[in-house]
CSV table of C-alpha atoms and ligand atoms in Angstrom, one decimal:
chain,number,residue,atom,x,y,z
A,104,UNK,CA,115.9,82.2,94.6
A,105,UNK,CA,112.7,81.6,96.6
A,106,UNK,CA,110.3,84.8,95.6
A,107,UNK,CA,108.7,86.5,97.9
A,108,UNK,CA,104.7,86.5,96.8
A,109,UNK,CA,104.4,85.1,93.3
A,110,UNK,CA,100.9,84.2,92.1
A,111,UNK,CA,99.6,80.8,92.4
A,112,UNK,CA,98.3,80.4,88.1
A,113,UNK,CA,97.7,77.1,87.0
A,114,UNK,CA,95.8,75.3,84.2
A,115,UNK,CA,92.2,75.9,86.4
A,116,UNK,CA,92.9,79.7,86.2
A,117,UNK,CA,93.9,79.8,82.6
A,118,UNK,CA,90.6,77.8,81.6
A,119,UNK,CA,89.0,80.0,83.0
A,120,UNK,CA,90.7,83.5,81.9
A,121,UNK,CA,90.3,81.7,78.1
A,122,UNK,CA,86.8,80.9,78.4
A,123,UNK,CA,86.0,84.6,79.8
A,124,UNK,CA,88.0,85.8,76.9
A,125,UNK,CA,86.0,83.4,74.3
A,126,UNK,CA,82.8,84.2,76.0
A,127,UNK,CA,81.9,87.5,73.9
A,128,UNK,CA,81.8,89.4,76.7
A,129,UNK,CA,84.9,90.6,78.9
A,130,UNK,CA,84.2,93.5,80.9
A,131,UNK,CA,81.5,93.7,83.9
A,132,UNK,CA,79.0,90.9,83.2
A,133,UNK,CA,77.8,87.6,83.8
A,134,UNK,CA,81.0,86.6,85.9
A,135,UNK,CA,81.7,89.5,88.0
A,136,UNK,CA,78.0,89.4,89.1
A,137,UNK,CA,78.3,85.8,90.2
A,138,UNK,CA,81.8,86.3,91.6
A,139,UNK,CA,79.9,89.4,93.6
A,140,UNK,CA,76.9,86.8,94.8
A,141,UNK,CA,79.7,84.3,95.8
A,142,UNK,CA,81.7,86.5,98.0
A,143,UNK,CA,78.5,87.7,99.4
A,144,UNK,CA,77.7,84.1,100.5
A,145,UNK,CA,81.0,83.5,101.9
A,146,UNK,CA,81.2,86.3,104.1
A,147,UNK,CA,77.3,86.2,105.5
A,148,UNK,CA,76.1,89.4,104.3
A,149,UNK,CA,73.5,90.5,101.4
A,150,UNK,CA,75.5,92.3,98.9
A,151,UNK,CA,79.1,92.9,97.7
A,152,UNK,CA,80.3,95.1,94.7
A,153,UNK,CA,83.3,94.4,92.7
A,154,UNK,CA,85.5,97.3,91.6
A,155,UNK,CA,89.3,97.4,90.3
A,156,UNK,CA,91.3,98.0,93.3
A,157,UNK,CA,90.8,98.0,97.1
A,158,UNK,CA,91.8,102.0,96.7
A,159,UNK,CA,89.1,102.5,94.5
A,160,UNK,CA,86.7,100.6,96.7
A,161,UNK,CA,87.6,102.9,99.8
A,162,UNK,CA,87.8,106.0,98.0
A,163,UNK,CA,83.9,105.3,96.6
A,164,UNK,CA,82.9,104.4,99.7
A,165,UNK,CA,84.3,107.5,101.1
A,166,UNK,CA,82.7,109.6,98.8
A,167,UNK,CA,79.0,108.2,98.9
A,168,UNK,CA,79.4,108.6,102.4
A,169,UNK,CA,80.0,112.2,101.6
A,170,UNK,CA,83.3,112.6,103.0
A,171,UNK,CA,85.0,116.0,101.7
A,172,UNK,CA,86.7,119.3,103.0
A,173,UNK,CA,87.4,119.5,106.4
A,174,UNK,CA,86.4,116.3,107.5
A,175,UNK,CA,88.8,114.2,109.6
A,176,UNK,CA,89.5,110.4,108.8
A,177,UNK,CA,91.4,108.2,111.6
A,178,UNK,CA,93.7,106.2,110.0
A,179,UNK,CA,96.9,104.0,111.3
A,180,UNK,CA,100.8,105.3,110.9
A,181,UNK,CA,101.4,101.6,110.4
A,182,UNK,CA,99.6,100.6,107.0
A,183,UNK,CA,100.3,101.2,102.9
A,184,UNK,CA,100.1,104.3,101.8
A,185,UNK,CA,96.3,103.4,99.8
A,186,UNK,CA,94.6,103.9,103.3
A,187,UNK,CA,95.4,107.1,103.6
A,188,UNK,CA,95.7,108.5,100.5
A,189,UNK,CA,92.0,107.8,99.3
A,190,UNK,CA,91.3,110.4,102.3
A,191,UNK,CA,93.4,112.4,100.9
A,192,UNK,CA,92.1,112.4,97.2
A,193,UNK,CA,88.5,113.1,98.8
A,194,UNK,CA,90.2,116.7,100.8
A,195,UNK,CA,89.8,115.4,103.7
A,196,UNK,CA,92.4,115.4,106.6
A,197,UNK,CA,94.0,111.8,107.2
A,198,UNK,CA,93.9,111.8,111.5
A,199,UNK,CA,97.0,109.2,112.1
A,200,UNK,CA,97.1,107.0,115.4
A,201,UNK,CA,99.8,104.6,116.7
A,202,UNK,CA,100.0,101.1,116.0
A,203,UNK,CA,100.0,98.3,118.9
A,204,UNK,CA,102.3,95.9,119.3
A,205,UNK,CA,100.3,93.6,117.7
A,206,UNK,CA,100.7,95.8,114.3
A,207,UNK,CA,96.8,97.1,114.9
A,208,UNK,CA,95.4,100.6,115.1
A,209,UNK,CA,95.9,101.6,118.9
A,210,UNK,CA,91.8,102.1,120.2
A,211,UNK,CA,92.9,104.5,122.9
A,212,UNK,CA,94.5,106.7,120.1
A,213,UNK,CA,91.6,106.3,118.2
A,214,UNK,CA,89.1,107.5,121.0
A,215,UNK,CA,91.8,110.6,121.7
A,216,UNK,CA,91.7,111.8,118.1
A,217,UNK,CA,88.0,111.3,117.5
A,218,UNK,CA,86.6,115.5,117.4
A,219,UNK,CA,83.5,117.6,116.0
A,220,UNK,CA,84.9,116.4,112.6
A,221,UNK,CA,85.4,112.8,112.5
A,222,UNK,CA,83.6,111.6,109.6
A,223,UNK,CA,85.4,108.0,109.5
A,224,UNK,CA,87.6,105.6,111.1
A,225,UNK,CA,89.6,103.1,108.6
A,226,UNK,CA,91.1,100.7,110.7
A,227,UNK,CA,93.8,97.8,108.8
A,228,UNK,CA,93.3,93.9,109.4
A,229,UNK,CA,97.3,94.3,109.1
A,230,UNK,CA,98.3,91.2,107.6
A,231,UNK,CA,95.2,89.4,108.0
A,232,UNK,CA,94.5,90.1,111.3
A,233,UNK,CA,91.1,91.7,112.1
A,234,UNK,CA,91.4,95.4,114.3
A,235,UNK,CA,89.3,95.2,117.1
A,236,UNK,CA,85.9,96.2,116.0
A,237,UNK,CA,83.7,96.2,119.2
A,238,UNK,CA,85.8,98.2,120.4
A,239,UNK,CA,86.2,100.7,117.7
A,240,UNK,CA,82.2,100.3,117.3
A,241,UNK,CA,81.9,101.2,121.0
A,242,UNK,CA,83.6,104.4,120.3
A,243,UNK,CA,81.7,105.5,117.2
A,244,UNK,CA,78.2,104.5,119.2
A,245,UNK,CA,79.1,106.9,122.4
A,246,UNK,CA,76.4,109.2,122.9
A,247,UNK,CA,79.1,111.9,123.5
A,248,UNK,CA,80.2,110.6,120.2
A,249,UNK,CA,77.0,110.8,118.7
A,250,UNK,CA,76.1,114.4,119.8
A,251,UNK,CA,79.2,116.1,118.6
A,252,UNK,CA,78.7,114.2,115.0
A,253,UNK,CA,78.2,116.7,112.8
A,254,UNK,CA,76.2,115.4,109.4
A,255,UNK,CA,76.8,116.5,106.6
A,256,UNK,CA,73.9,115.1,103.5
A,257,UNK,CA,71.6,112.4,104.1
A,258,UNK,CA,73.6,109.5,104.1
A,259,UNK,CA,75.9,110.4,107.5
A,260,UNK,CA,72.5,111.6,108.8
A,261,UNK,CA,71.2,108.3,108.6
A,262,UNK,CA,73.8,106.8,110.4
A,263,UNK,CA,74.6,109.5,113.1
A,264,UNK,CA,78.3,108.7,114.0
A,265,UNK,CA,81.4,108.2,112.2
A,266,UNK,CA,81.4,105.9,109.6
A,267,UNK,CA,84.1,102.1,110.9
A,268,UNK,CA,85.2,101.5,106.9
A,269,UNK,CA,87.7,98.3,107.1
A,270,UNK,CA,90.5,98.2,105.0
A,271,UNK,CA,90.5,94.3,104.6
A,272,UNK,CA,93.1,94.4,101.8
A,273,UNK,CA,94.7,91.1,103.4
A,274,UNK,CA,92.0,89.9,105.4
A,275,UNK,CA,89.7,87.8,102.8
A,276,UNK,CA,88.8,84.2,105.2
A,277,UNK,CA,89.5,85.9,108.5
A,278,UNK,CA,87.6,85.4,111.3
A,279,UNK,CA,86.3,87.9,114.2
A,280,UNK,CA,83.5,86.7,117.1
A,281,UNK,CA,82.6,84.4,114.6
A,282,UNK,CA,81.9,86.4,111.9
A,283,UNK,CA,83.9,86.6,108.4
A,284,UNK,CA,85.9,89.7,107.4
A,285,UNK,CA,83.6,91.5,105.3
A,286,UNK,CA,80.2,90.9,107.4
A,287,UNK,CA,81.7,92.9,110.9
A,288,UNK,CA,82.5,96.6,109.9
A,289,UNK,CA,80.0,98.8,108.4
A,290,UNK,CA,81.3,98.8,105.2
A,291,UNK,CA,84.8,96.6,104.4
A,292,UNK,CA,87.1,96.3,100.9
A,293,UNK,CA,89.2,94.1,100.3
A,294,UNK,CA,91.8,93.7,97.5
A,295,UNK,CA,92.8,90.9,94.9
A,296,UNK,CA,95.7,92.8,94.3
A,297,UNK,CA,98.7,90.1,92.8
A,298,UNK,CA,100.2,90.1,95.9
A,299,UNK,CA,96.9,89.2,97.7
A,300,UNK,CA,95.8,86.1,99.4
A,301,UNK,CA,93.0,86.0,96.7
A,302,UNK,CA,93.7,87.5,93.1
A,303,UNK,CA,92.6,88.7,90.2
A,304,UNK,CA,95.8,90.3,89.2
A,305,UNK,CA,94.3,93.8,90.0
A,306,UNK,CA,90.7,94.2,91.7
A,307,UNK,CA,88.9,94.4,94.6
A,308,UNK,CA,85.7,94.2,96.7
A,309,UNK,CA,83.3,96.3,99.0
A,310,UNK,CA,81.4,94.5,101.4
A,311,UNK,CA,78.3,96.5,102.6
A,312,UNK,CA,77.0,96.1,106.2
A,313,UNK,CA,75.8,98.9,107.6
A,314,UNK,CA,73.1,99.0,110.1
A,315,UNK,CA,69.0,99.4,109.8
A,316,UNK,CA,67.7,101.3,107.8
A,317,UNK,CA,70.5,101.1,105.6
A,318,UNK,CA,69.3,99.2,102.6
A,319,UNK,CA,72.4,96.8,101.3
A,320,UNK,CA,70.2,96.4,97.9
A,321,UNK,CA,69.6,100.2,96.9
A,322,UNK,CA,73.4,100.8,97.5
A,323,UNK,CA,74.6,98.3,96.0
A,324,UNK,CA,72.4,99.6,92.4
A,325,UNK,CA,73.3,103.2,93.5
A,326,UNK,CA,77.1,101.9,93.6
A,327,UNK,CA,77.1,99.7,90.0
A,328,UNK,CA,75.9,103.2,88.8
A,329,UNK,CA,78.7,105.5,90.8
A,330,UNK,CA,81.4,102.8,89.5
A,331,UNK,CA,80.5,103.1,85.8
A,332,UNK,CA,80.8,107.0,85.3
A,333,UNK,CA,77.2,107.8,87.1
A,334,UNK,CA,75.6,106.2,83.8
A,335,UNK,CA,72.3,104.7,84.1
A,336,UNK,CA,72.9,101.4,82.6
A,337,UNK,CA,75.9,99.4,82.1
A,338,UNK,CA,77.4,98.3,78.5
A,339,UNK,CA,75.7,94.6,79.5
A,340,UNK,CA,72.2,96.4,79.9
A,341,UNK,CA,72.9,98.3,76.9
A,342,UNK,CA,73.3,95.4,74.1
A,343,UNK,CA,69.6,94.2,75.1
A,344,UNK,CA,67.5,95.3,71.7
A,345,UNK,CA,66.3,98.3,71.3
A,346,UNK,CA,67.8,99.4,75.1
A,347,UNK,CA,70.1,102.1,73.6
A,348,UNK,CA,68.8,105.0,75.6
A,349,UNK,CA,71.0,106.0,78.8
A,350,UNK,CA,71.4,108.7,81.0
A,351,UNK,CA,73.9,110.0,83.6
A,352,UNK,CA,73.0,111.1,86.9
A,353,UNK,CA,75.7,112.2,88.7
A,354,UNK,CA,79.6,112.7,87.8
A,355,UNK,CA,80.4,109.3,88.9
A,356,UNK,CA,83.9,107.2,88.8
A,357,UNK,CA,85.3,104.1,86.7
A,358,UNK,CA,86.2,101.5,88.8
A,359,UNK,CA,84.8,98.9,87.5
A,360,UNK,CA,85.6,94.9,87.5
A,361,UNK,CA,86.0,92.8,84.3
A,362,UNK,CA,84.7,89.8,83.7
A,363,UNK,CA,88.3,88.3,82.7
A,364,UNK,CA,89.4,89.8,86.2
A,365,UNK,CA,85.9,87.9,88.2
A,366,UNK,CA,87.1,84.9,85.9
A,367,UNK,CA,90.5,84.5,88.3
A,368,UNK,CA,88.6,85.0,91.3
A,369,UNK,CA,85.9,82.8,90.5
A,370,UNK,CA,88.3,80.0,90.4
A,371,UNK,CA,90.6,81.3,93.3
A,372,UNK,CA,87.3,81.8,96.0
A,373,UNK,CA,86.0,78.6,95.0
A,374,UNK,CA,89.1,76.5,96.7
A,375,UNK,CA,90.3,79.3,98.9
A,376,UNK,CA,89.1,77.7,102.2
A,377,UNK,CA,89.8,74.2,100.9
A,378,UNK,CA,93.0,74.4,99.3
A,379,UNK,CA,94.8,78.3,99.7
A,380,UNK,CA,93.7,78.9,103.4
A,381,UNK,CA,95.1,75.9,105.2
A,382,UNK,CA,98.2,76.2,102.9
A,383,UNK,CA,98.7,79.1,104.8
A,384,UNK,CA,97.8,78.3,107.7
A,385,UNK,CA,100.6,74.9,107.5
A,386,UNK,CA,103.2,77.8,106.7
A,387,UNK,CA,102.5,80.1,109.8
A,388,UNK,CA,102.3,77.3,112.1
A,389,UNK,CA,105.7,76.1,110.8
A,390,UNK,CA,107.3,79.5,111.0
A,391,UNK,CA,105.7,79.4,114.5
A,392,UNK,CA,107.2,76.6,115.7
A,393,UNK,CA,110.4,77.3,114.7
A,394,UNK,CA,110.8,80.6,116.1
A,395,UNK,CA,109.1,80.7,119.2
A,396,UNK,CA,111.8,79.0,120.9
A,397,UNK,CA,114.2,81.2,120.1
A,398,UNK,CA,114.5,84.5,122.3
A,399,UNK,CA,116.3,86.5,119.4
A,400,UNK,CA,112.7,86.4,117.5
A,401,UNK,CA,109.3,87.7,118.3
A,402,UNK,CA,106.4,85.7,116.7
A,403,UNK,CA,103.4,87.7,115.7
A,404,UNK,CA,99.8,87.2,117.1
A,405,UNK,CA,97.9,85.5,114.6
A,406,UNK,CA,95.0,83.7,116.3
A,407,UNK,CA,93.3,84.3,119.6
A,408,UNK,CA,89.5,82.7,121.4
A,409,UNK,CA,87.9,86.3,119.3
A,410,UNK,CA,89.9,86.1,115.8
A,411,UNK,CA,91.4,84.1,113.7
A,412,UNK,CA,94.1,85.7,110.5
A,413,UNK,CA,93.5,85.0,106.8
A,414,UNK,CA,97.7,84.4,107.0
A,415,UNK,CA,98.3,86.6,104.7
A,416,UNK,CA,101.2,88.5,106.2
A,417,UNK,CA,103.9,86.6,108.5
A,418,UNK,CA,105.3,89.5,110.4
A,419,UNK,CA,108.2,88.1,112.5
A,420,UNK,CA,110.3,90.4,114.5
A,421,UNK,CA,114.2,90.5,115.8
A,422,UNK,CA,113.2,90.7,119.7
A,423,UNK,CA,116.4,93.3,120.0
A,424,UNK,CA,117.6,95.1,117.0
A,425,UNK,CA,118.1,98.6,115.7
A,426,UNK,CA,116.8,99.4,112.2
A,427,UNK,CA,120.5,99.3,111.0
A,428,UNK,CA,120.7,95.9,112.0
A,429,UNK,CA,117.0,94.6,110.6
A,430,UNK,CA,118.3,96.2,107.2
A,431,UNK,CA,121.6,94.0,108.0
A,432,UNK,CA,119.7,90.5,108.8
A,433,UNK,CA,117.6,91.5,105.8
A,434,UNK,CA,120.4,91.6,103.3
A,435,UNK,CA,122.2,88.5,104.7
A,436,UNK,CA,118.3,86.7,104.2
A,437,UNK,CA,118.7,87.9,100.0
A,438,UNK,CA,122.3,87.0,100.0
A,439,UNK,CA,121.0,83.2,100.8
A,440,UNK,CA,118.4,83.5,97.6
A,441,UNK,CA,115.4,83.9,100.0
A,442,UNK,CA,113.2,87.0,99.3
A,443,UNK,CA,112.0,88.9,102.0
A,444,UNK,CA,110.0,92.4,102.7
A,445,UNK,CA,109.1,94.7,105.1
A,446,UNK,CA,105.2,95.6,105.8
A,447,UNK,CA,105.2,98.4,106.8
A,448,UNK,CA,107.2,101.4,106.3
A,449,UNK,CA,105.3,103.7,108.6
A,450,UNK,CA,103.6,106.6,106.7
A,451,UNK,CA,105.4,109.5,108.5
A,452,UNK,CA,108.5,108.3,107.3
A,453,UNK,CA,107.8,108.5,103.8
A,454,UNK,CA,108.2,111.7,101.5
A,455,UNK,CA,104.2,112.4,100.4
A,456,UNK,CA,103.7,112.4,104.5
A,457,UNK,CA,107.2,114.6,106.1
A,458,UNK,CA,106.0,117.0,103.2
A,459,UNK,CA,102.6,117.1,105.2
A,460,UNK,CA,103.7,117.5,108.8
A,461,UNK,CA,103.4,114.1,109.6
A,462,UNK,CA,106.0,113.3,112.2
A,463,UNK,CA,107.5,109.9,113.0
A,464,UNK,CA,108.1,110.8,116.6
A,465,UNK,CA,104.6,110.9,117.4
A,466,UNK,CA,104.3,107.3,116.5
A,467,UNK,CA,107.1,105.5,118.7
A,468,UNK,CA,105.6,101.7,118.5
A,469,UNK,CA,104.8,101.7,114.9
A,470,UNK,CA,108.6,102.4,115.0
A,471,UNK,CA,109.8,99.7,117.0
A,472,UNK,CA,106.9,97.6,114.8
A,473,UNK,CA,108.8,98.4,111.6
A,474,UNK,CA,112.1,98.6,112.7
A,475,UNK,CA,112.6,95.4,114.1
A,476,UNK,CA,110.1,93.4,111.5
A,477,UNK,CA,110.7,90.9,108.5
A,478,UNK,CA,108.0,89.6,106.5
A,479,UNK,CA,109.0,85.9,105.5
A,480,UNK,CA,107.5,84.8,102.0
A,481,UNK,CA,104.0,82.7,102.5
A,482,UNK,CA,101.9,81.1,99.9
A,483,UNK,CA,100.3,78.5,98.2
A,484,UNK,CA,103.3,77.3,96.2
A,485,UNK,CA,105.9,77.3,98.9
A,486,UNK,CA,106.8,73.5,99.4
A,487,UNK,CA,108.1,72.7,103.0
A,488,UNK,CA,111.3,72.2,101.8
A,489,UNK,CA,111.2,75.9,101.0
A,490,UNK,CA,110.2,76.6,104.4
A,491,UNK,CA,112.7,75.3,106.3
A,492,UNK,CA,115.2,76.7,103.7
A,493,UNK,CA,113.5,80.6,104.6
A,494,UNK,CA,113.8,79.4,108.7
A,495,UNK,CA,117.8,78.4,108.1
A,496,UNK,CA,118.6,81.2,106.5
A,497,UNK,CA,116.6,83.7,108.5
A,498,UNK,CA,118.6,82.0,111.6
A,499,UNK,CA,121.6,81.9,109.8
A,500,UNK,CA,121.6,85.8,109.0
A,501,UNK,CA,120.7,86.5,112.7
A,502,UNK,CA,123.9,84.7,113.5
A,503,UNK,CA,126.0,86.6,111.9
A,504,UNK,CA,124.1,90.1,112.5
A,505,UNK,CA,123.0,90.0,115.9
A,506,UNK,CA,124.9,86.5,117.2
A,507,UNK,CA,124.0,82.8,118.2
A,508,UNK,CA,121.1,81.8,120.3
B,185,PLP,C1,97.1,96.3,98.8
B,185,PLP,C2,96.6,97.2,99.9
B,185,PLP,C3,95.7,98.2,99.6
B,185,PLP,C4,95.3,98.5,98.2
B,185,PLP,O1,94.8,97.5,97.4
B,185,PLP,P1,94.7,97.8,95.8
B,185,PLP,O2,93.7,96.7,95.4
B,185,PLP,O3,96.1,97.6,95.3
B,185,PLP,O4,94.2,99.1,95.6
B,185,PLP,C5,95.1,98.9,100.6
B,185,PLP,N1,95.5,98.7,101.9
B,185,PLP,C6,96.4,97.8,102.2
B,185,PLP,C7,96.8,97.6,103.6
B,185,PLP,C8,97.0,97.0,101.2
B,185,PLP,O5,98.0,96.1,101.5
């Protein structure tokens, strides 16, 4: 059977793990804040904080931007259910929008459902993909915009518009206008997740950069504080002599990294771009190749002249299918010992969001998005060999599903 996403772990990452473990200290220290200052080099901005999950990294973010009753979030139909729900946990209203046909938040949709009470806008690199900031910033920066942007606390005073939050789960080493993923909205998170191009089996990252007079620095040592319970120092601070004493300012939240987690992504950012990335990369262009000549497929859009994917996500589609007969190509794919998924099943269609009036009708492309789409298995460890194998028996099940070319 070739699996669908299993993590690359090899002697480099167990090292590693092991000398974390042997190190006397295991939760946040000395590695997590050198993983931070490394991520924060790689993306071009000043300051990144680590946390245990992407969720929790959107949901903090949401929060010390004072997000709360009442307020509206725009979020896309077509992602997982963690970009939602974080709006959700906070009481606020998750606002959804279309997809594209290039699996991104639709900007029109987005301009449409911006009102009095837009306090965000969490757009999805889906797949790896970046969403199309300037334009989404262009919207936020609209004087109209502007003047019906209610604040609500200091912080969404300082910034006087809605608040362009990136959920950059998959998109760790993508590229927009020249710019990393991390360094282009004002505030991204990206996950390290298993599943993830980049792991550290659960974990995940928030990338600050937000405009003057935002200070990246003061966050970032008002966030440390939020992410360990609100308390005043952390355990590290806390083992100096005689530094006992600690208070708590606020009812903060526990989301903080480990060092045994920072260990595994130490080792994983350090050869991402040299070794995981163009891995990738081979993979996509190979699935590329193969079905771009073929009208029964539709290849995704993966690089352009403005962006560039971190291949996380290889989201083919059947040109002409119903979702009967994806389901059908799918189960011929397993029945040939290749794994495959589908990303995403749109939120309106599942149970948490029927429950809350969300309606699938209202969101026709993410539909035909999902209906029609197969995710084929990409990562470090898939040989070529592999590859091919995951093209002949994609083919093979569209053959009998759908017919011959
Ligand atoms: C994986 C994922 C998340 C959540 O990441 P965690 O680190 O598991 O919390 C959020 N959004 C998208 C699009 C994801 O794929």
């Amino acid at each position: 059977m070739i699996p669908f996403s299993p993590p690359h772990i090899d002697d480099k990452i167990v090292e590693e793990v092991v000398a974390a473990l042997r190190s006397g200290w295991i939760t946040t220290g000395p590695r997590t804040k050198s993983l931070e200052q490394k991520l924060a080099d790689y993306c071009g901005i000043s300051r990144v904080l680590c946390v245990n999950s992407a969720s929790a990294g959107l949901e903090l973010m949401l929060r010390w931007f004072g997000v709360g009753e009442g307020d509206e979030v725009i979020v896309p139909a077509y992602t997982y259910t963690a970009t939602a729900e974080v709006v959700a946990h906070c009481g606020a209203t998750p606002v959804m929008v279309d997809a594209r046909p290039d699996f991104l938040i639709d900007i029109e949709q987005v301009q449409a459902a911006i009102t009095p009470r837009t306090k965000a806008v969490i757009p999805v690199d889906l797949g790896g993909y970046p969403a199309d900031y300037d334009e989404l910033f262009a919207i936020v920066e609209q004087p109209s915009v502007r003047a019906q942007f209610r604040p609500n606390g200091e912080v969404q005073h300082q910034l006087g518009r809605p608040l362009i939050l990136a959920d950059a789960a998959h998109s760790i080493g993508a590229w927009y206008k020249g710019k990393r993923a991390g360094a282009v909205a004002d505030i991204s998170v990206f996950s390290f997740h298993a599943v993830k191009n980049l792991t550290t089996a659960e974990g995940g990252a928030i990338c600050l950069n937000l405009p003057a007079p935002f200070d990246a620095e003061e966050i970032y040592k008002l966030l440390c504080t939020y992410s360990l319970h609100g308390q005043s120092k952390d355990a590290l601070a806390k083992t100096q002599i005689g530094n006992w004493r600690y208070d708590v300012i606020d009812t903060g939240y526990k989301c903080n990294m480990t060092d045994v987690a920072a260990a595994m992504g130490l080792v994983e950012l350090e050869r991402y771009d040299r070794e995981i990335l163009p891995r990738r990369r081979a993979i996509f262009e190979q699935y590329a190749a193969a079905f771009a000549g073929d009208s029964r497929f539709q290849v995704p859009e993966y690089a352009t002249a403005d962006k560039t994917t971190s291949y996380h996500l290889f989201l083919l589609r059947l040109a002409h299918a119903t979702e009967a007969q994806r389901d059908a190509v799918m189960q011929a794919i397993f029945e040939q010992e290749v794994a495959v998924n589908v990303h995403y099943i749109p939120l309106p269609m599942l149970t948490a969001y029927k429950q809350r009036g969300y309606e699938m009708s209202h969101y026709p492309v993410a539909y035909d998005n999902y209906s029609r789409e197969i995710t084929l298995p990409v990562y470090y460890d898939l040989t070529d060999e592999q590859v091919a194998q995951v093209i002949a028996a994609v083919k093979k099940a569209t053959d009998k599903v759908v017919g011959a070319k």
